[in-house]
XYZ file of C-alpha atoms in Angstrom:
315
model
C -0.019 -0.006 0.013
C 1.356 3.523 -0.748
C 2.559 5.728 2.075
C -0.012 8.274 0.992
C -2.806 5.910 2.141
C -1.168 5.959 5.678
C -1.121 9.668 5.388
C -4.891 9.662 4.809
C -5.261 7.310 7.730
C -3.302 9.590 10.002
C -5.687 12.458 9.142
C -8.621 10.065 9.817
C -7.102 9.235 13.163
C -7.025 12.845 14.184
C -10.590 13.582 13.176
C -11.809 10.361 14.727
C -9.940 11.154 17.957
C -11.710 14.481 18.394
C -15.035 13.015 17.527
C -14.829 10.194 20.187
C -12.536 11.693 22.822
C -15.348 13.575 24.475
C -17.181 10.341 25.221
C -14.516 9.424 27.708
C -14.572 12.936 29.245
C -18.271 13.689 29.947
C -18.037 13.508 33.754
C -15.053 15.755 33.806
C -16.585 18.297 31.502
C -19.884 18.282 33.384
C -18.124 18.862 36.761
C -15.657 21.663 35.424
C -18.359 23.629 33.537
C -21.137 23.128 36.149
C -23.594 21.287 33.772
C -25.308 17.940 33.824
C -24.172 14.965 32.039
C -27.054 14.930 29.511
C -26.093 18.542 28.783
C -22.413 17.584 28.328
C -23.710 14.863 25.973
C -25.190 17.618 23.726
C -21.607 18.267 22.790
C -21.593 15.063 20.878
C -25.121 15.947 19.366
C -23.727 19.305 18.271
C -20.699 17.752 16.559
C -23.157 15.335 14.774
C -25.260 18.236 13.453
C -22.131 20.046 12.330
C -21.033 16.833 10.337
C -24.518 16.432 8.798
C -24.593 20.188 7.599
C -20.946 20.670 6.920
C -20.361 17.459 4.769
C -22.810 18.397 1.931
C -22.291 22.114 2.109
C -18.452 22.238 2.170
C -18.223 19.357 -0.307
C -20.292 21.313 -2.873
C -18.441 24.638 -2.245
C -14.958 23.100 -2.549
C -15.585 20.552 -5.212
C -13.275 22.277 -7.693
C -10.393 22.744 -5.223
C -7.154 20.731 -5.632
C -7.616 17.754 -3.396
C -4.425 17.822 -1.372
C -4.849 21.616 -0.731
C -8.470 20.992 0.460
C -7.375 18.073 2.794
C -4.675 20.237 4.375
C -6.936 23.265 4.612
C -9.518 21.045 6.484
C -6.822 19.874 8.897
C -6.002 23.516 9.671
C -9.609 24.191 10.606
C -9.562 21.037 12.687
C -6.557 22.163 14.539
C -8.081 25.575 15.224
C -11.354 24.051 16.403
C -9.586 21.783 18.996
C -7.403 24.576 20.250
C -10.493 26.683 20.868
C -12.003 23.684 22.663
C -9.034 23.407 25.000
C -9.248 27.063 25.864
C -13.088 27.158 26.240
C -14.211 29.245 29.121
C -17.767 28.221 28.987
C -20.081 25.529 27.679
C -21.322 27.758 24.696
C -17.625 28.434 23.675
C -17.007 24.683 23.804
C -20.148 23.843 21.840
C -19.068 26.397 19.136
C -15.578 24.925 19.066
C -16.923 21.397 18.530
C -19.297 22.540 15.781
C -16.418 24.175 14.026
C -14.272 21.179 14.216
C -17.078 18.915 13.084
C -17.551 20.992 9.790
C -14.307 19.365 8.414
C -15.302 15.755 9.289
C -17.498 14.529 6.363
C -15.684 16.426 3.634
C -12.307 14.973 4.789
C -13.574 11.469 4.540
C -15.396 12.095 1.315
C -12.284 13.545 -0.442
C -9.990 11.249 1.275
C -11.885 8.236 0.078
C -11.767 9.531 -3.615
C -8.032 10.142 -3.235
C -7.557 6.691 -1.745
C -9.363 4.840 -4.516
C -7.200 6.746 -7.068
C -4.008 5.443 -5.449
C -4.528 1.698 -6.003
C -5.923 -0.650 -8.746
C -9.706 -1.031 -9.128
C -9.828 -4.471 -7.397
C -8.174 -3.006 -4.250
C -10.421 0.076 -3.797
C -12.450 -1.233 -0.911
C -9.286 -2.320 0.931
C -7.783 1.184 0.359
C -10.977 2.862 1.783
C -10.870 0.309 4.699
C -7.149 1.312 5.279
C -8.011 5.013 5.390
C -10.882 4.324 7.708
C -8.681 2.286 9.905
C -7.519 5.574 11.251
C -10.910 6.296 12.465
C -11.204 2.985 14.095
C -7.691 3.222 15.639
C -8.972 6.516 17.204
C -11.542 4.420 19.235
C -8.829 1.939 20.006
C -6.123 4.502 21.063
C -7.722 7.997 21.173
C -10.733 7.341 23.480
C -8.802 5.344 26.192
C -5.837 7.714 26.111
C -8.135 10.723 26.247
C -9.942 9.287 29.201
C -6.627 8.593 30.985
C -5.456 12.258 30.131
C -8.764 13.638 31.382
C -8.702 11.802 34.609
C -4.995 12.666 35.309
C -4.541 16.211 33.826
C -7.998 17.543 33.080
C -10.151 17.361 29.980
C -8.634 20.529 28.501
C -5.274 18.636 28.169
C -7.054 16.015 26.172
C -8.112 18.388 23.571
C -4.620 19.963 23.707
C -3.251 16.420 22.859
C -5.685 16.199 20.110
C -4.271 19.424 18.619
C -0.833 17.728 18.632
C -2.263 14.742 16.701
C -3.770 17.225 14.121
C -0.389 18.939 13.647
C 1.259 15.620 13.096
C -1.405 14.555 10.595
C -0.996 17.881 8.764
C 2.729 17.235 8.447
C 2.238 13.655 7.201
C -0.451 14.717 4.666
C 1.908 17.497 3.347
C 4.777 15.084 2.957
C 3.115 11.986 1.446
C -0.155 12.747 -0.344
C 0.838 13.320 -4.026
C 0.365 16.702 -5.560
C -0.837 15.175 -8.847
C -4.313 14.680 -7.444
C -4.932 18.101 -9.056
C -8.442 19.447 -9.464
C -11.512 17.213 -9.777
C -13.191 17.460 -13.208
C -15.737 20.223 -13.682
C -19.224 18.860 -13.016
C -22.395 20.886 -12.959
C -24.125 21.271 -9.670
C -27.331 19.558 -11.149
C -25.180 16.519 -12.069
C -23.746 16.331 -8.451
C -27.238 16.390 -7.057
C -28.393 13.800 -9.506
C -26.814 11.151 -7.396
C -29.549 11.614 -4.786
C -31.925 9.719 -7.198
C -29.971 6.518 -6.945
C -31.576 3.876 -4.727
C -28.427 2.197 -3.604
C -27.119 5.525 -2.089
C -30.256 5.822 0.107
C -30.055 2.084 1.075
C -26.379 2.668 2.108
C -27.314 5.752 4.097
C -30.092 3.896 5.820
C -27.691 1.188 6.928
C -25.398 3.778 8.207
C -27.902 5.884 10.032
C -29.903 3.171 11.709
C -26.938 1.020 12.477
C -24.675 3.550 13.997
C -27.628 5.315 15.809
C -27.895 2.232 17.853
C -24.122 1.992 18.484
C -23.705 5.643 19.466
C -26.843 5.895 21.545
C -24.984 3.627 23.996
C -21.426 4.714 23.225
C -22.109 8.391 23.814
C -22.654 7.829 27.462
C -20.429 4.819 28.055
C -18.078 6.487 30.567
C -20.761 7.615 33.019
C -22.680 4.289 32.403
C -19.592 2.254 33.317
C -18.630 4.432 36.293
C -21.966 5.154 37.784
C -24.029 2.035 36.990
C -21.619 -0.709 36.762
C -19.184 1.006 39.185
C -16.068 0.338 37.229
C -12.866 1.958 38.264
C -11.046 4.295 35.786
C -8.543 1.701 34.665
C -11.330 -0.799 33.977
C -13.219 1.753 31.848
C -10.117 2.383 29.791
C -9.640 -1.317 29.156
C -13.268 -1.748 28.055
C -12.977 1.122 25.674
C -9.672 -0.402 24.465
C -11.512 -3.778 23.785
C -14.318 -2.008 21.841
C -11.832 -0.079 19.755
C -9.780 -3.174 18.938
C -12.933 -5.014 17.830
C -13.940 -1.888 15.647
C -10.493 -1.681 14.151
C -10.200 -5.414 13.365
C -13.818 -5.380 11.883
C -13.048 -2.503 9.704
C -10.048 -4.167 7.924
C -11.894 -7.484 7.618
C -14.856 -5.809 6.044
C -12.580 -4.224 3.275
C -11.140 -7.641 2.460
C -14.695 -9.129 2.282
C -16.119 -6.275 0.219
C -13.359 -6.794 -2.398
C -14.850 -10.264 -2.935
C -18.436 -9.241 -2.817
C -20.293 -6.359 -1.118
C -23.644 -7.891 -0.603
C -22.373 -11.098 0.773
C -20.072 -9.182 3.053
C -23.035 -7.145 4.430
C -25.170 -10.205 5.034
C -22.356 -12.078 6.809
C -21.506 -9.096 9.092
C -25.200 -8.422 10.016
C -25.740 -12.016 10.830
C -22.478 -11.955 12.972
C -23.726 -8.761 14.684
C -27.064 -10.446 15.576
C -25.356 -13.611 16.929
C -22.973 -11.569 18.956
C -25.804 -9.454 20.529
C -27.744 -12.455 21.414
C -24.769 -14.294 22.862
C -23.766 -11.165 24.954
C -27.231 -10.826 26.386
C -27.433 -14.477 27.230
C -24.084 -14.542 28.890
C -24.676 -11.381 30.958
C -28.009 -12.278 32.310
C -29.376 -9.201 34.367
C -25.980 -7.676 34.276
C -24.338 -5.466 31.585
C -22.588 -7.567 28.736
C -19.048 -8.259 29.540
C -16.122 -6.522 27.675
C -15.632 -9.697 25.260
C -19.189 -9.135 24.107
C -18.605 -5.416 23.483
C -15.573 -6.321 21.415
C -17.554 -8.684 19.301
C -20.211 -6.021 18.719
C -17.638 -3.523 17.766
C -15.957 -5.921 15.329
C -19.242 -6.767 13.546
C -20.153 -3.017 13.403
C -16.674 -2.098 12.006
C -17.011 -4.819 9.372
C -20.438 -3.521 8.282
C -19.156 0.011 7.953
C -16.182 -0.822 5.598
C -18.278 -3.378 3.727
C -20.842 -0.926 2.520
C -18.214 1.829 1.748
C -17.811 0.259 -1.652
C -21.492 -0.282 -2.412
C -21.986 -0.254 -6.153
C -23.733 2.851 -7.764
């Protein structure tokens, strides 16, 4: 695989870290800013709204920009947003910083996926996308547990400061390894850009993403207070559980890319069946108690496989 794919994965890792790191910091943020945990959880909702709005708007506005320059510009906004979050004096400031950061999310992954597929042969495109998205899943493997550890030991602001460092490193790697010959995308009329919305498979893929990950993140958003306040886990135990979840997500993402290269529909069917079996097994094993970390890892693995499998859904 080209080094440029690793550069894209580095950028994905930075963006994924800032998306997920707050999930391990809700208790610290709520106590420091004097807000409730549900109110702190709205910082994740605000980020999601920014992604939903920013992705289509920025993609359309920047569709004629040279792709490498666009990727680097998005990383600069990402760095500025996280720096503002680290310095936030109030909840409103922090929310604004989160929304600013989120505007880069969807466009980076959309443009990055196009760049990734142009770097490899046609039969390796799903694997290339999966490799880029492995940066996002590695963020759940390393970013969330590390952010939780930093937040517990040094304060949540230091966690966002660390994310700024990740962004600077990703910017440097993108500058060094993404080839300049990506150039400008071909000129396409806005009407042609919007015509893709008439494609049935697009809406099917969006539906899988929306409903599948709505279920995952409804729980994952509040995983830290749930584990500490309901299951009474210690800080180290929470970090280990988050690490297991991230490991399953990373492994499933890479496996899904390989399966999708052989057949997208079959890969989706297999991963959805695996997800249902894992959920049933975890519920049976846990009884009245929460599912154990191995079950969480299995769910994450199947979820990650599903994401990378439908990334190469045929038009």
